[in-house]
mmCIF file of C-alpha atoms and ligand atoms in Angstrom:
data_model
loop_
_atom_site.group_PDB
_atom_site.id
_atom_site.type_symbol
_atom_site.label_atom_id
_atom_site.label_comp_id
_atom_site.label_asym_id
_atom_site.label_seq_id
_atom_site.Cartn_x
_atom_site.Cartn_y
_atom_site.Cartn_z
ATOM 1 C CA UNK O 70 -141.380 -52.952 150.691
ATOM 2 C CA UNK O 71 -145.784 -54.104 151.216
ATOM 3 C CA UNK O 72 -147.071 -56.787 152.613
ATOM 4 C CA UNK O 73 -150.086 -59.105 152.368
ATOM 5 C CA UNK O 74 -150.400 -61.729 155.161
ATOM 6 C CA UNK O 75 -152.053 -65.229 153.999
ATOM 7 C CA UNK O 76 -153.302 -67.549 156.519
ATOM 8 C CA UNK O 77 -152.460 -70.869 155.826
ATOM 9 C CA UNK O 78 -152.307 -74.328 157.438
ATOM 10 C CA UNK O 79 -154.681 -73.636 160.028
ATOM 11 C CA UNK O 80 -151.948 -71.166 162.319
ATOM 12 C CA UNK O 81 -149.379 -70.224 159.747
ATOM 13 C CA UNK O 82 -148.978 -67.512 157.977
ATOM 14 C CA UNK O 83 -147.183 -66.934 154.400
ATOM 15 C CA UNK O 84 -145.990 -63.329 153.491
ATOM 16 C CA UNK O 85 -146.587 -62.436 150.015
ATOM 17 C CA UNK O 86 -143.577 -58.829 149.234
ATOM 18 C CA UNK O 87 -144.126 -56.276 146.599
ATOM 19 C CA UNK O 88 -141.518 -53.513 145.764
ATOM 20 C CA UNK O 89 -141.252 -51.192 143.466
ATOM 21 C CA UNK O 90 -141.796 -53.334 140.104
ATOM 22 C CA UNK O 91 -145.406 -53.723 139.306
ATOM 23 C CA UNK O 92 -145.568 -57.349 138.138
ATOM 24 C CA UNK O 93 -143.578 -59.521 140.438
ATOM 25 C CA UNK O 94 -143.558 -60.323 144.112
ATOM 26 C CA UNK O 95 -141.910 -62.567 146.688
ATOM 27 C CA UNK O 96 -143.217 -65.057 149.095
ATOM 28 C CA UNK O 97 -142.125 -65.844 152.237
ATOM 29 C CA UNK O 98 -142.067 -69.133 153.897
ATOM 30 C CA UNK O 99 -144.854 -71.104 152.185
ATOM 31 C CA UNK O 100 -145.712 -73.856 153.728
ATOM 32 C CA UNK O 101 -148.704 -74.464 151.306
ATOM 33 C CA UNK O 102 -148.967 -73.616 147.677
ATOM 34 C CA UNK O 103 -152.431 -73.049 146.940
ATOM 35 C CA UNK O 104 -152.931 -69.559 148.991
ATOM 36 C CA UNK O 105 -150.138 -67.835 147.231
ATOM 37 C CA UNK O 106 -150.979 -69.174 143.895
ATOM 38 C CA UNK O 107 -154.632 -67.711 144.410
ATOM 39 C CA UNK O 108 -152.790 -64.233 145.447
ATOM 40 C CA UNK O 109 -150.956 -64.218 142.700
ATOM 41 C CA UNK O 110 -153.509 -64.855 140.118
ATOM 42 C CA UNK O 111 -155.429 -62.047 141.592
ATOM 43 C CA UNK O 112 -152.645 -59.564 141.792
ATOM 44 C CA UNK O 113 -151.385 -60.310 138.143
ATOM 45 C CA UNK O 114 -147.854 -61.025 139.250
ATOM 46 C CA UNK O 115 -145.505 -63.308 138.875
ATOM 47 C CA UNK O 116 -143.178 -65.133 141.907
ATOM 48 C CA UNK O 117 -139.142 -63.719 141.261
ATOM 49 C CA UNK O 118 -138.251 -65.401 144.830
ATOM 50 C CA UNK O 119 -139.007 -67.456 148.002
ATOM 51 C CA UNK O 120 -137.618 -66.723 151.070
ATOM 52 C CA UNK O 121 -137.430 -69.212 153.907
ATOM 53 C CA UNK O 122 -136.125 -68.950 157.454
ATOM 54 C CA UNK O 123 -136.068 -72.667 157.955
ATOM 55 C CA UNK O 124 -136.740 -76.247 157.245
ATOM 56 C CA UNK O 125 -139.881 -77.086 158.775
ATOM 57 C CA UNK O 126 -142.182 -78.630 156.566
ATOM 58 C CA UNK O 127 -145.239 -75.409 157.450
ATOM 59 C CA UNK O 128 -142.550 -73.595 155.937
ATOM 60 C CA UNK O 129 -141.698 -75.170 153.581
ATOM 61 C CA UNK O 130 -143.665 -77.898 151.658
ATOM 62 C CA UNK O 131 -145.386 -75.143 148.637
ATOM 63 C CA UNK O 132 -141.625 -74.470 146.787
ATOM 64 C CA UNK O 133 -141.847 -77.654 144.457
ATOM 65 C CA UNK O 134 -145.661 -77.057 143.158
ATOM 66 C CA UNK O 135 -144.351 -73.111 143.264
ATOM 67 C CA UNK O 136 -140.990 -74.114 140.807
ATOM 68 C CA UNK O 137 -143.237 -76.146 138.941
ATOM 69 C CA UNK O 138 -145.080 -73.366 137.601
ATOM 70 C CA UNK O 139 -142.524 -70.317 138.522
ATOM 71 C CA UNK O 140 -139.296 -72.499 137.226
ATOM 72 C CA UNK O 141 -137.294 -69.079 137.339
ATOM 73 C CA UNK O 142 -137.822 -68.555 140.702
ATOM 74 C CA UNK O 143 -135.280 -68.369 143.794
ATOM 75 C CA UNK O 144 -135.418 -70.236 146.864
ATOM 76 C CA UNK O 145 -133.001 -68.703 149.906
ATOM 77 C CA UNK O 146 -132.644 -70.001 152.833
ATOM 78 C CA UNK O 147 -129.740 -70.240 155.393
ATOM 79 C CA UNK O 148 -126.054 -71.584 155.062
ATOM 80 C CA UNK O 149 -126.678 -73.921 157.798
ATOM 81 C CA UNK O 150 -129.700 -75.485 156.432
ATOM 82 C CA UNK O 151 -128.186 -76.856 152.988
ATOM 83 C CA UNK O 152 -129.639 -79.774 152.111
ATOM 84 C CA UNK O 153 -133.318 -79.421 153.660
ATOM 85 C CA UNK O 154 -135.258 -77.045 151.764
ATOM 86 C CA UNK O 155 -136.881 -77.754 148.384
ATOM 87 C CA UNK O 156 -135.018 -76.138 145.716
ATOM 88 C CA UNK O 157 -132.583 -73.735 147.602
ATOM 89 C CA UNK O 158 -130.015 -71.487 145.742
ATOM 90 C CA UNK O 159 -128.838 -69.252 147.536
ATOM 91 C CA UNK O 160 -127.335 -70.148 150.982
ATOM 92 C CA UNK O 161 -127.281 -67.638 153.627
ATOM 93 C CA UNK O 162 -125.204 -65.869 156.413
ATOM 94 C CA UNK O 163 -124.799 -62.894 159.010
ATOM 95 C CA UNK O 164 -125.405 -59.592 156.971
ATOM 96 C CA UNK O 165 -125.472 -60.969 153.654
ATOM 97 C CA UNK O 166 -127.718 -58.831 151.985
ATOM 98 C CA UNK O 167 -130.267 -60.431 149.242
ATOM 99 C CA UNK O 168 -132.304 -58.573 146.676
ATOM 100 C CA UNK O 169 -135.957 -59.050 146.875
ATOM 101 C CA UNK O 170 -138.021 -57.002 144.386
ATOM 102 C CA UNK O 171 -135.862 -54.047 144.344
ATOM 103 C CA UNK O 172 -135.055 -53.733 147.658
ATOM 104 C CA UNK O 173 -133.046 -55.102 150.301
ATOM 105 C CA UNK O 174 -133.313 -57.741 152.535
ATOM 106 C CA UNK O 175 -130.245 -58.321 155.644
ATOM 107 C CA UNK O 176 -130.072 -61.429 157.074
ATOM 108 C CA UNK O 177 -129.915 -62.558 160.683
ATOM 109 C CA UNK O 178 -128.579 -66.037 161.772
ATOM 110 C CA UNK O 179 -131.310 -66.682 164.520
ATOM 111 C CA UNK O 180 -130.439 -70.219 165.756
ATOM 112 C CA UNK O 181 -132.693 -71.821 168.693
ATOM 113 C CA UNK O 182 -135.523 -72.908 167.356
ATOM 114 C CA UNK O 183 -133.798 -74.346 164.726
ATOM 115 C CA UNK O 184 -129.900 -74.525 164.183
ATOM 116 C CA UNK O 185 -129.780 -72.505 160.871
ATOM 117 C CA UNK O 186 -132.809 -70.113 161.217
ATOM 118 C CA UNK O 187 -132.079 -67.153 159.334
ATOM 119 C CA UNK O 188 -134.410 -63.879 159.558
ATOM 120 C CA UNK O 189 -134.561 -61.129 157.041
ATOM 121 C CA UNK O 190 -135.055 -57.690 157.824
ATOM 122 C CA UNK O 191 -135.657 -54.779 155.734
ATOM 123 C CA UNK O 192 -134.590 -51.523 156.901
ATOM 124 C CA UNK O 193 -136.890 -48.618 155.864
ATOM 125 C CA UNK O 194 -133.727 -46.220 156.809
ATOM 126 C CA UNK O 195 -136.525 -44.346 158.950
ATOM 127 C CA UNK O 196 -135.727 -45.971 162.459
ATOM 128 C CA UNK O 197 -138.028 -49.084 161.639
ATOM 129 C CA UNK O 198 -138.466 -51.971 158.879
ATOM 130 C CA UNK O 199 -140.058 -55.469 158.439
ATOM 131 C CA UNK O 200 -138.388 -58.172 159.858
ATOM 132 C CA UNK O 201 -139.528 -61.847 158.873
ATOM 133 C CA UNK O 202 -138.487 -64.170 161.792
ATOM 134 C CA UNK O 203 -140.338 -66.933 161.130
ATOM 135 C CA UNK O 204 -140.331 -69.559 164.094
ATOM 136 C CA UNK O 205 -138.187 -67.071 166.250
ATOM 137 C CA UNK O 206 -140.380 -64.583 168.565
ATOM 138 C CA UNK O 207 -144.283 -64.910 168.507
ATOM 139 C CA UNK O 208 -146.705 -62.533 170.113
ATOM 140 C CA UNK O 209 -145.646 -62.831 174.090
ATOM 141 C CA UNK O 210 -143.117 -65.971 173.803
ATOM 142 C CA UNK O 211 -140.704 -67.539 171.479
ATOM 143 C CA UNK O 212 -140.534 -70.489 168.928
ATOM 144 C CA UNK O 213 -139.833 -73.956 170.934
ATOM 145 C CA UNK O 214 -136.147 -74.858 171.389
ATOM 146 C CA UNK O 215 -136.162 -78.377 169.498
ATOM 147 C CA UNK O 216 -132.456 -78.023 167.563
ATOM 148 C CA UNK O 217 -130.653 -74.680 169.809
ATOM 149 C CA UNK O 218 -130.981 -74.100 173.487
ATOM 150 C CA UNK O 219 -131.647 -71.184 175.457
ATOM 151 C CA UNK O 220 -128.324 -69.454 174.751
ATOM 152 C CA UNK O 221 -128.213 -69.592 171.214
ATOM 153 C CA UNK O 222 -132.037 -68.282 171.189
ATOM 154 C CA UNK O 223 -130.798 -65.227 173.518
ATOM 155 C CA UNK O 224 -127.724 -64.559 171.215
ATOM 156 C CA UNK O 225 -130.796 -64.537 168.880
ATOM 157 C CA UNK O 226 -133.291 -62.373 170.450
ATOM 158 C CA UNK O 227 -130.152 -59.711 171.374
ATOM 159 C CA UNK O 228 -130.190 -59.573 167.828
ATOM 160 C CA UNK O 229 -133.414 -58.689 166.771
ATOM 161 C CA UNK O 230 -133.994 -56.201 170.405
ATOM 162 C CA UNK O 231 -131.078 -54.286 168.748
ATOM 163 C CA UNK O 232 -133.003 -53.765 165.243
ATOM 164 C CA UNK O 233 -134.622 -50.262 164.953
ATOM 165 C CA UNK O 234 -137.554 -49.268 167.591
ATOM 166 C CA UNK O 235 -140.249 -49.014 165.142
ATOM 167 C CA UNK O 236 -139.638 -52.991 163.458
ATOM 168 C CA UNK O 237 -142.522 -54.759 162.698
ATOM 169 C CA UNK O 238 -142.114 -57.970 162.821
ATOM 170 C CA UNK O 239 -143.770 -60.293 160.704
ATOM 171 C CA UNK O 240 -143.706 -63.768 162.650
ATOM 172 C CA UNK O 241 -145.383 -66.975 160.971
ATOM 173 C CA UNK O 242 -147.668 -68.476 162.827
ATOM 174 C CA UNK O 243 -151.020 -67.093 165.014
ATOM 175 C CA UNK O 244 -149.815 -67.566 168.443
ATOM 176 C CA UNK O 245 -150.559 -63.870 170.213
ATOM 177 C CA UNK O 246 -153.740 -64.497 172.498
ATOM 178 C CA UNK O 247 -152.510 -68.205 173.800
ATOM 179 C CA UNK O 248 -148.871 -66.591 175.086
ATOM 180 C CA UNK O 249 -149.830 -63.246 175.951
ATOM 181 C CA UNK O 250 -152.167 -64.781 178.630
ATOM 182 C CA UNK O 251 -149.241 -67.773 179.543
ATOM 183 C CA UNK O 252 -147.062 -64.074 179.803
ATOM 184 C CA UNK O 253 -149.512 -62.608 182.089
ATOM 185 C CA UNK O 254 -148.691 -65.528 184.532
ATOM 186 C CA UNK O 255 -145.266 -65.158 184.189
ATOM 187 C CA UNK O 256 -144.644 -61.180 184.783
ATOM 188 C CA UNK O 257 -148.471 -59.992 186.459
ATOM 189 C CA UNK O 258 -147.091 -56.631 187.589
ATOM 190 C CA UNK O 259 -146.243 -55.759 184.284
ATOM 191 C CA UNK O 260 -149.139 -53.094 183.642
ATOM 192 C CA UNK O 261 -148.439 -52.868 179.952
ATOM 193 C CA UNK O 262 -149.337 -56.297 179.764
ATOM 194 C CA UNK O 263 -151.961 -56.609 181.265
ATOM 195 C CA UNK O 264 -153.510 -53.972 179.103
ATOM 196 C CA UNK O 265 -152.098 -55.774 175.434
ATOM 197 C CA UNK O 266 -154.026 -59.211 177.091
ATOM 198 C CA UNK O 267 -157.475 -56.876 177.618
ATOM 199 C CA UNK O 268 -157.853 -55.041 174.300
ATOM 200 C CA UNK O 269 -156.154 -58.860 172.548
ATOM 201 C CA UNK O 270 -159.263 -60.852 174.293
ATOM 202 C CA UNK O 271 -161.224 -57.864 172.843
ATOM 203 C CA UNK O 272 -160.850 -58.957 169.959
ATOM 204 C CA UNK O 273 -160.177 -62.455 169.452
ATOM 205 C CA UNK O 274 -159.848 -63.756 166.205
ATOM 206 C CA UNK O 275 -158.438 -60.714 164.847
ATOM 207 C CA UNK O 276 -154.978 -61.229 162.914
ATOM 208 C CA UNK O 277 -152.333 -59.847 165.075
ATOM 209 C CA UNK O 278 -149.477 -59.556 162.732
ATOM 210 C CA UNK O 279 -147.285 -57.885 162.037
ATOM 211 C CA UNK O 280 -146.230 -57.488 165.703
ATOM 212 C CA UNK O 281 -144.686 -54.382 167.263
ATOM 213 C CA UNK O 282 -140.861 -54.857 168.353
ATOM 214 C CA UNK O 283 -141.742 -51.757 170.917
ATOM 215 C CA UNK O 284 -144.812 -53.612 172.251
ATOM 216 C CA UNK O 285 -142.808 -57.099 172.941
ATOM 217 C CA UNK O 286 -140.237 -55.425 174.163
ATOM 218 C CA UNK O 287 -142.297 -53.951 176.512
ATOM 219 C CA UNK O 288 -144.560 -57.410 177.624
ATOM 220 C CA UNK O 289 -143.146 -60.462 175.994
ATOM 221 C CA UNK O 290 -141.070 -61.992 178.779
ATOM 222 C CA UNK O 291 -138.283 -63.205 176.529
ATOM 223 C CA UNK O 292 -137.074 -59.299 175.407
ATOM 224 C CA UNK O 293 -137.245 -58.862 179.459
ATOM 225 C CA UNK O 294 -134.484 -60.293 180.379
ATOM 226 C CA UNK O 295 -133.328 -57.364 181.866
ATOM 227 C CA UNK O 296 -136.686 -55.957 183.834
ATOM 228 C CA UNK O 297 -135.952 -55.091 187.445
ATOM 229 C CA UNK O 298 -138.973 -56.024 188.665
ATOM 230 C CA UNK O 299 -139.710 -59.470 186.199
ATOM 231 C CA UNK O 300 -135.664 -60.144 188.023
ATOM 232 C CA UNK O 301 -136.861 -60.137 191.115
ATOM 233 C CA UNK O 302 -140.086 -61.816 190.962
ATOM 234 C CA UNK O 303 -137.938 -65.195 189.495
ATOM 235 C CA UNK O 304 -134.984 -64.619 191.685
ATOM 236 C CA UNK O 305 -132.352 -64.432 188.767
ATOM 237 C CA UNK O 306 -129.829 -61.887 188.069
ATOM 238 C CA UNK O 307 -130.254 -59.801 184.649
ATOM 239 C CA UNK O 308 -129.325 -61.032 181.997
ATOM 240 C CA UNK O 309 -128.695 -65.059 180.494
ATOM 241 C CA UNK O 310 -129.596 -66.654 183.830
ATOM 242 C CA UNK O 311 -133.082 -64.925 183.930
ATOM 243 C CA UNK O 312 -133.426 -66.070 180.071
ATOM 244 C CA UNK O 313 -132.685 -69.145 180.780
ATOM 245 C CA UNK O 314 -135.313 -69.517 183.791
ATOM 246 C CA UNK O 315 -137.893 -68.211 181.809
ATOM 247 C CA UNK O 316 -137.287 -71.101 179.203
ATOM 248 C CA UNK O 317 -137.527 -73.402 181.569
ATOM 249 C CA UNK O 318 -140.669 -72.678 183.900
ATOM 250 C CA UNK O 319 -142.601 -71.554 180.080
HETATM 251 ZN ZN1 LIG N 210 -140.415 -74.447 162.758
HETATM 252 FE FE1 LIG N 211 -143.604 -72.979 161.887
#
C-alpha cells in the first residue's frame, strides 16, 4: 500500500492510498475535498472508496463533494457512527475486513475520542503494516476523550500496542512537537524521549507522520502504563491506574 499524506485544514492530514491497480485510489478522512481533488487530477486516478475513522467534520466534511464527482465511491465507517457520517454505506465492526484498492484493511474498534471510532490496519505480513488511527493516537499523546472514558481508551491503546512492531501509524493531525514537549515534562527521566524531543526541535515544521509504533511505545507516556520508571514517578500501579492518572494530569 502506497500512502500519500495531504496536509489540510491547518493541522489535519488526509491520506491517499494506492494499491496495485494503477487507476484507483482511496481517501482516509477527507475533511476537505479540495486537496483530494487536486491529488486525483495530478495522479490520473479515480476515487474508489472513502475510509472514515470517526464522525467529526474535520474528517468528513469533504465527503459530499467527493461523492458528487465520484458517485460510485463507497463510504466506510464504524457501525457506531451510523447516522453521523454523510453517505456512509458500510457499517464496520471489530475484525471486519474492508477491500481497498486491491488490498484488505482489518478493522479495530478504538473508542475513546468518540464512541464509534475505528482504525484501519493493513498488515504487511512481514512484521509491520499501516494503521490509520484518526484521532486515537498522536505523536506523544492521545486524542481528547470527548465521548469515551479513560478505560475505553486504555482498551483501545492495548489493541494498538499489540500490533506488529514495525507498524507505521498514520495519525490525522500534526501535533507531535507540542505533545512530545508535554510528554517530556511528564516523563523527564526517559532518555529516549529526550532524544526524540531534541530531534523534533531541530526539525520543526517537518511532517512527523507516519509515527513509528515502536517509538510511541518507547516515548509516548500513554503507551507506557507499565513502564517502571514512569509508574514510580506517578506513584501508581502499572496498568489502568497509571493510565487513568496520565489522563488526569495531561
Ligand atoms: Zn476528532
Ligand atoms: Fe480531528
